[in-house]
mmCIF file with all atom_site columns, C-alpha atoms in Angstrom:
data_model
loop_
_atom_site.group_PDB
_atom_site.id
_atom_site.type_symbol
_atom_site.label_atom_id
_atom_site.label_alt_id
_atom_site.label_comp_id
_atom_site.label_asym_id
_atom_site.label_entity_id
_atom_site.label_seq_id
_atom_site.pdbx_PDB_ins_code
_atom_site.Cartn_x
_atom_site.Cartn_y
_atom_site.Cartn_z
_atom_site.occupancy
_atom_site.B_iso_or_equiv
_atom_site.pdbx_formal_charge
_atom_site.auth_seq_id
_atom_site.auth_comp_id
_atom_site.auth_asym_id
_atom_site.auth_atom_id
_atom_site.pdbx_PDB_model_num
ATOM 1   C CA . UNK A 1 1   ? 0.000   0.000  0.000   1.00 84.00 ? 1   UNK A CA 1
ATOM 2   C CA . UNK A 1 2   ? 2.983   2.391  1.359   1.00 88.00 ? 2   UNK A CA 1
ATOM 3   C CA . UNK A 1 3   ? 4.554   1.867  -2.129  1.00 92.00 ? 3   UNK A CA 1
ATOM 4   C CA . UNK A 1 4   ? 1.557   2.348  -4.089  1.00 90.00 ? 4   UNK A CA 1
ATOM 5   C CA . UNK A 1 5   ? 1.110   5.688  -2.537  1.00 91.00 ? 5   UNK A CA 1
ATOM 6   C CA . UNK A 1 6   ? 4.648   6.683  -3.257  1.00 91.00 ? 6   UNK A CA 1
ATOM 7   C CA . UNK A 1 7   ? 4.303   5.874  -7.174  1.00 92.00 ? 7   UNK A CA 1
ATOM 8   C CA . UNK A 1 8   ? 1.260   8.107  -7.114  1.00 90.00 ? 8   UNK A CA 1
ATOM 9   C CA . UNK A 1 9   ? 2.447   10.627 -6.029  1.00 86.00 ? 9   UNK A CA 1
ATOM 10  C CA . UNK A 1 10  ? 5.090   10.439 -8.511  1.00 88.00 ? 10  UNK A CA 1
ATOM 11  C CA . UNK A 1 11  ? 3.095   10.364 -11.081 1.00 88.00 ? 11  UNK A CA 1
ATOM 12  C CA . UNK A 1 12  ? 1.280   13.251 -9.654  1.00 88.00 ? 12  UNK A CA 1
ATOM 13  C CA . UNK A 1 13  ? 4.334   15.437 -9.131  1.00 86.00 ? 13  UNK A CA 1
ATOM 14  C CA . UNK A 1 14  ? 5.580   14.569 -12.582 1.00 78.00 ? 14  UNK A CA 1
ATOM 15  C CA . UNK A 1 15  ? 2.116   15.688 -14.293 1.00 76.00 ? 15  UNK A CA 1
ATOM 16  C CA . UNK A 1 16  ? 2.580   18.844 -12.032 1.00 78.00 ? 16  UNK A CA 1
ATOM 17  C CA . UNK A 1 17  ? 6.469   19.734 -13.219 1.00 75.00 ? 17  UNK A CA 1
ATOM 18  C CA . UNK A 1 18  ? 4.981   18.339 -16.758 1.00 69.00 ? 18  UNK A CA 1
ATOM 19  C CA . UNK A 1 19  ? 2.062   21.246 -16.799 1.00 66.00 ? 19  UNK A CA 1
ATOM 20  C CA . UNK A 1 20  ? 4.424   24.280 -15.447 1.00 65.00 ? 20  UNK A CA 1
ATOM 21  C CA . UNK A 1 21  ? 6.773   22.961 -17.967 1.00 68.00 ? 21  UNK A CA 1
ATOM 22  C CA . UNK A 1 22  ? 4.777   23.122 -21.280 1.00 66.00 ? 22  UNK A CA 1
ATOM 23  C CA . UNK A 1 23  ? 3.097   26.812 -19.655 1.00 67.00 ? 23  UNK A CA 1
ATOM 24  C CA . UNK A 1 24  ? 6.403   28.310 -19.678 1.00 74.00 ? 24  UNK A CA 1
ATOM 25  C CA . UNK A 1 25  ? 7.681   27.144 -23.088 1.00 82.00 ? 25  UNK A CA 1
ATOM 26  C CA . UNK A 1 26  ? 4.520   27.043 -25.271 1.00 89.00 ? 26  UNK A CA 1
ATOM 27  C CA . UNK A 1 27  ? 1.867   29.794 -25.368 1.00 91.00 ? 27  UNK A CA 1
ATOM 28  C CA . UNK A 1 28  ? -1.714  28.365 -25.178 1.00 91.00 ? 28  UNK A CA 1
ATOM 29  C CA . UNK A 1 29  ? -3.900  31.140 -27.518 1.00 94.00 ? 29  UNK A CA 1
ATOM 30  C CA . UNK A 1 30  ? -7.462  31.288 -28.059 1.00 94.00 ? 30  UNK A CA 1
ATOM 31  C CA . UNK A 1 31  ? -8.773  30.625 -31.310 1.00 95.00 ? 31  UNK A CA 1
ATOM 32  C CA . UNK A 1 32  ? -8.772  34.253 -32.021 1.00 95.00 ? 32  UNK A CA 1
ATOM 33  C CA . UNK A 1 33  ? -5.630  34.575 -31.493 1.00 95.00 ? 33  UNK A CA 1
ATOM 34  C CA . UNK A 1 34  ? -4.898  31.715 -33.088 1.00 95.00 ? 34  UNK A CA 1
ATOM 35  C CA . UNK A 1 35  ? -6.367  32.939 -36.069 1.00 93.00 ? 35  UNK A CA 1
ATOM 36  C CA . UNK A 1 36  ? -4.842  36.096 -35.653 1.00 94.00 ? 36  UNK A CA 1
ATOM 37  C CA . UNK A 1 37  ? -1.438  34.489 -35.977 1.00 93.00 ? 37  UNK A CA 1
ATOM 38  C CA . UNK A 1 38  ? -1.271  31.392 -37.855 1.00 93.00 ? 38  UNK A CA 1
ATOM 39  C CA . UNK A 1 39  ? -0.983  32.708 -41.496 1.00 91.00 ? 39  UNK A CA 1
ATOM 40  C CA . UNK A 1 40  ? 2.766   33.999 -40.598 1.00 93.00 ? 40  UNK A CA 1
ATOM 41  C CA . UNK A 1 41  ? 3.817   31.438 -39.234 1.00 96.00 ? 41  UNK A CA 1
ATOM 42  C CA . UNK A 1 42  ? 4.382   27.600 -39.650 1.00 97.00 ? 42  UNK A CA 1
ATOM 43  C CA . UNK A 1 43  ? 1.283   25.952 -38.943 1.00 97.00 ? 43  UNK A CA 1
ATOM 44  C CA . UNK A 1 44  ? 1.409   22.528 -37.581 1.00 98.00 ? 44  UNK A CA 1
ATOM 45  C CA . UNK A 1 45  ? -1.078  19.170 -37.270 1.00 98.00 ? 45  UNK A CA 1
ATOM 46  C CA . UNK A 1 46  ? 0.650   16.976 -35.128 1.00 98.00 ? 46  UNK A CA 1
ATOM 47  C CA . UNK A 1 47  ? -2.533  14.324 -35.420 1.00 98.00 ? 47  UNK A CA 1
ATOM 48  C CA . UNK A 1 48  ? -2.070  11.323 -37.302 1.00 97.00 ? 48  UNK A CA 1
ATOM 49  C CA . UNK A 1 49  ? -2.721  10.959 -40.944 1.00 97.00 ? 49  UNK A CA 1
ATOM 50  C CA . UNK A 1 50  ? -6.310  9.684  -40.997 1.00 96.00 ? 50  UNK A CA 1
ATOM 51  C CA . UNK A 1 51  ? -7.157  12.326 -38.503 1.00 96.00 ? 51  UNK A CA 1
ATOM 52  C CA . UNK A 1 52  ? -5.731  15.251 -40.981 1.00 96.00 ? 52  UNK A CA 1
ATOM 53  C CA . UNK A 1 53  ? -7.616  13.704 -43.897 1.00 95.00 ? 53  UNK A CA 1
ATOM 54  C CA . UNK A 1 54  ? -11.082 13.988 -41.965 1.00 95.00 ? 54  UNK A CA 1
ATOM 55  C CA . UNK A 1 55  ? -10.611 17.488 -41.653 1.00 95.00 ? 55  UNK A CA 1
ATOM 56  C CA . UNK A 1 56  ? -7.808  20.253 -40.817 1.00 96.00 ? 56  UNK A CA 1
ATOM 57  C CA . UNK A 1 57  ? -7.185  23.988 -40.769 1.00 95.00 ? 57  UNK A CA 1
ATOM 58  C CA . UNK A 1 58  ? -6.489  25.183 -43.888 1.00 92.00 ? 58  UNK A CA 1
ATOM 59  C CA . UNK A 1 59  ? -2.721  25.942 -44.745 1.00 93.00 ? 59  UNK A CA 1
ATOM 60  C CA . UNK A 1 60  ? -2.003  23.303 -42.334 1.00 96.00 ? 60  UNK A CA 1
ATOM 61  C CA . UNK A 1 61  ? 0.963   20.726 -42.876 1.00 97.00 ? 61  UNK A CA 1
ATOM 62  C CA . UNK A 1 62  ? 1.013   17.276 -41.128 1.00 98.00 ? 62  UNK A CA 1
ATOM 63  C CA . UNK A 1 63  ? 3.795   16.297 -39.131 1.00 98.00 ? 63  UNK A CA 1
ATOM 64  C CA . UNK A 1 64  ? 2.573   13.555 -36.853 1.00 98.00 ? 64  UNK A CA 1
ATOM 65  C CA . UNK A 1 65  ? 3.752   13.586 -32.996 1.00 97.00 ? 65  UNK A CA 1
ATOM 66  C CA . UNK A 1 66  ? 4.735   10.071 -33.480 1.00 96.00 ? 66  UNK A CA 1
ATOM 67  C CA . UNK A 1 67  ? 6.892   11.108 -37.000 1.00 98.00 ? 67  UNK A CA 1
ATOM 68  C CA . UNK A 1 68  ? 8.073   14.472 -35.288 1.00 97.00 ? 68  UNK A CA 1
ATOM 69  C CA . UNK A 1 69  ? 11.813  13.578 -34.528 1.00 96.00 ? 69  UNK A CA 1
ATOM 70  C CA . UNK A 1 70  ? 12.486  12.005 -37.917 1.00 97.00 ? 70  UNK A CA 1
ATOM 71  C CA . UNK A 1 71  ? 11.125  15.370 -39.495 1.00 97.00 ? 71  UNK A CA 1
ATOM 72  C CA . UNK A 1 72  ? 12.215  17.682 -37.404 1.00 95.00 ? 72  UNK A CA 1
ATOM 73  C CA . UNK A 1 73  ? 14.748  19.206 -40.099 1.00 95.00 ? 73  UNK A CA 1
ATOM 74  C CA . UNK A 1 74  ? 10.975  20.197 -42.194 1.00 96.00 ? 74  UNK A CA 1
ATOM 75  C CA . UNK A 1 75  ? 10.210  22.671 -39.081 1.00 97.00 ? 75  UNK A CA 1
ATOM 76  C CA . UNK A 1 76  ? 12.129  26.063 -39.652 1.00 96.00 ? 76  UNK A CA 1
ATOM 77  C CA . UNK A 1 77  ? 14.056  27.210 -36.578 1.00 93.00 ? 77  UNK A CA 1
ATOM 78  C CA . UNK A 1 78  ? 13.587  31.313 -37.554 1.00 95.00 ? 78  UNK A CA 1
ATOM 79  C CA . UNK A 1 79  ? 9.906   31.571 -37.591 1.00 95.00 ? 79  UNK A CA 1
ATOM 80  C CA . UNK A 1 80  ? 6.899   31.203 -35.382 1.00 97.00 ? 80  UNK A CA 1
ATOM 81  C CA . UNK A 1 81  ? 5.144   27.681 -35.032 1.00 97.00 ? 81  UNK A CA 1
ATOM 82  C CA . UNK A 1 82  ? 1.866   26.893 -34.652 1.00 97.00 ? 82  UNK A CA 1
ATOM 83  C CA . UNK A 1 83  ? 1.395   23.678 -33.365 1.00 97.00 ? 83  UNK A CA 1
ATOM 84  C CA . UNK A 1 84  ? -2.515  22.070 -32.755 1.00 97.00 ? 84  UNK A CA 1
ATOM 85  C CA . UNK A 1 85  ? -3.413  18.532 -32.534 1.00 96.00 ? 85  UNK A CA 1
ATOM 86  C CA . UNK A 1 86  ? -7.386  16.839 -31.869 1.00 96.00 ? 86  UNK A CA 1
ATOM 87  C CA . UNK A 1 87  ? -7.599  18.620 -27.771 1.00 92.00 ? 87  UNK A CA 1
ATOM 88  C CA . UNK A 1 88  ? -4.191  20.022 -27.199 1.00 87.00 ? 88  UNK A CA 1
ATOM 89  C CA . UNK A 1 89  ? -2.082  17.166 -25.345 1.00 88.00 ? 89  UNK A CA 1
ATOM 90  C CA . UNK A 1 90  ? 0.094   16.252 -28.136 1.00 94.00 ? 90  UNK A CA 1
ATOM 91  C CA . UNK A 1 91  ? 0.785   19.893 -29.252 1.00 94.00 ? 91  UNK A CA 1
ATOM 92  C CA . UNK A 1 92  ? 1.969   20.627 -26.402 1.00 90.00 ? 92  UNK A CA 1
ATOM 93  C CA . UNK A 1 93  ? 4.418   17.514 -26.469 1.00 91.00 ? 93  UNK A CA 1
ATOM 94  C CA . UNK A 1 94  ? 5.119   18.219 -29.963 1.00 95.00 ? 94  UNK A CA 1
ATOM 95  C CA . UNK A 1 95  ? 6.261   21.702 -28.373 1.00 94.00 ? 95  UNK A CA 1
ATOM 96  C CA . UNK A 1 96  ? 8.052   20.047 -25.593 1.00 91.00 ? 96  UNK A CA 1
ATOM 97  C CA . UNK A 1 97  ? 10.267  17.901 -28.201 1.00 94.00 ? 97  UNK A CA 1
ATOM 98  C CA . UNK A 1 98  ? 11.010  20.844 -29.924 1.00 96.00 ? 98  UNK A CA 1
ATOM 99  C CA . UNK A 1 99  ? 11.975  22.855 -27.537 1.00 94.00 ? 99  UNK A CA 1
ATOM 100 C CA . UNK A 1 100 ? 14.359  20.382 -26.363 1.00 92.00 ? 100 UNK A CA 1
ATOM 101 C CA . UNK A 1 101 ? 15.953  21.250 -30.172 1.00 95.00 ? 101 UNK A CA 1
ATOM 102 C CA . UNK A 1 102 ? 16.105  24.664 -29.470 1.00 94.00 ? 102 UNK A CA 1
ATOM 103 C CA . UNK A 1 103 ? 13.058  25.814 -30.987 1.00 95.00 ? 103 UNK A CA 1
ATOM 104 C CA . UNK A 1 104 ? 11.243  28.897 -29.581 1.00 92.00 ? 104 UNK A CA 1
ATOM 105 C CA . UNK A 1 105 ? 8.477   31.158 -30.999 1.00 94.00 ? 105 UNK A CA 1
ATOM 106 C CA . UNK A 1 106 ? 6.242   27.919 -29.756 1.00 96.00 ? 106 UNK A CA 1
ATOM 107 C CA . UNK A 1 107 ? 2.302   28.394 -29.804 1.00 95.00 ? 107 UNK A CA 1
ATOM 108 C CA . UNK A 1 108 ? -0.623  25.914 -29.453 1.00 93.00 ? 108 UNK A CA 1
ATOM 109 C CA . UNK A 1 109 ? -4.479  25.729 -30.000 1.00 95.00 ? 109 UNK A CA 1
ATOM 110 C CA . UNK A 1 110 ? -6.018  25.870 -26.946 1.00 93.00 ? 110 UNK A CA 1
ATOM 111 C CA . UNK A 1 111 ? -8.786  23.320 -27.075 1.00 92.00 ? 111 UNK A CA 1
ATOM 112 C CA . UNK A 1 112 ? -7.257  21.963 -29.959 1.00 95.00 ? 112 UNK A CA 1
ATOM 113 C CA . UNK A 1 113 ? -9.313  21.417 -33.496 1.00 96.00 ? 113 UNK A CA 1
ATOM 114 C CA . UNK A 1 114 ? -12.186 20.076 -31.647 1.00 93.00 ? 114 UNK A CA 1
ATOM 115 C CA . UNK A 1 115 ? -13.361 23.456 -30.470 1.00 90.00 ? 115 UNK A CA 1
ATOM 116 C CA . UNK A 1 116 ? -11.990 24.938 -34.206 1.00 94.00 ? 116 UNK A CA 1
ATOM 117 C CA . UNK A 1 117 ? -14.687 27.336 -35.676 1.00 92.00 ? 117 UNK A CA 1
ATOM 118 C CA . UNK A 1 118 ? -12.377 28.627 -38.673 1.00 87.00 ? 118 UNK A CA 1
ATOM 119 C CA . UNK A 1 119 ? -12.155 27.292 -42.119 1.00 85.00 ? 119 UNK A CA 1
ATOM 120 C CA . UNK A 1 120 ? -11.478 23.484 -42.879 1.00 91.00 ? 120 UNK A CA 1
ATOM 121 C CA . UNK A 1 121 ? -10.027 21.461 -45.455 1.00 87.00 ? 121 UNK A CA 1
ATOM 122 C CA . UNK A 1 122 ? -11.168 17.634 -46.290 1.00 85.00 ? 122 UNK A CA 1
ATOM 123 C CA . UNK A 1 123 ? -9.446  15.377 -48.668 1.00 74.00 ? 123 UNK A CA 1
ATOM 124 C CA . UNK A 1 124 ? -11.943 13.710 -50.906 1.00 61.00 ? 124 UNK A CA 1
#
């Protein structure tokens, strides 16, 4: 029981550090500003490819989170980046990972494309 208790609250203080991490190296903007944004800068899917295909923001390019360190070099280092995923948990790993790189001028979807309003593109 004692060591149950212990991993817990691991896992708690790691989801804690985890949080304050991705606050202080990713901004989280509203859709407006977002919107606002997005068109100067690289914008980012980091869903997987079916999930792109059923519907994205247009001008968006798809870089999977689970394809992100083999295509890393596609990501330009000298402008802003607009990450989003389905919610917003993978963008902001996606912005972890690449902040590890040295990456800055990090910025995610709050919400993520599920609370999108904005213009979408389907493949047919």
């Amino acid at each position: 029981m004692k060591i149950l208790l212990i991993i817990l609250g691991a896992i708690i203080i790691y989801s804690v550090v985890t949080y304050l991490m991705q606050r202080k190296i990713v901004k989280a903007l509203t859709e407006e500003e977002f919107r606002a944004g997005y068109r100067k800068a690289q914008l980012i899917d980091v869903r997987e490819p079916d999930e792109f295909a059923a519907g994205h923001i247009l001008g968006a390019r798809n870089i999977p989170l689970t394809q992100l360190r083999m295509r890393m070099k596609e990501i330009r280092n000298d402008q802003p980046i607009y990450l989003y995923c389905q919610n917003g948990l993978r963008s902001g790993r996606a912005a972890q990972m690449l902040y590890r790189k040295g990456y800055r001028n990090l910025y995610h979807l709050k919400g993520g494309f599920k609370k999108w309003t904005g213009k979408v593109k389907k493949k047919a």
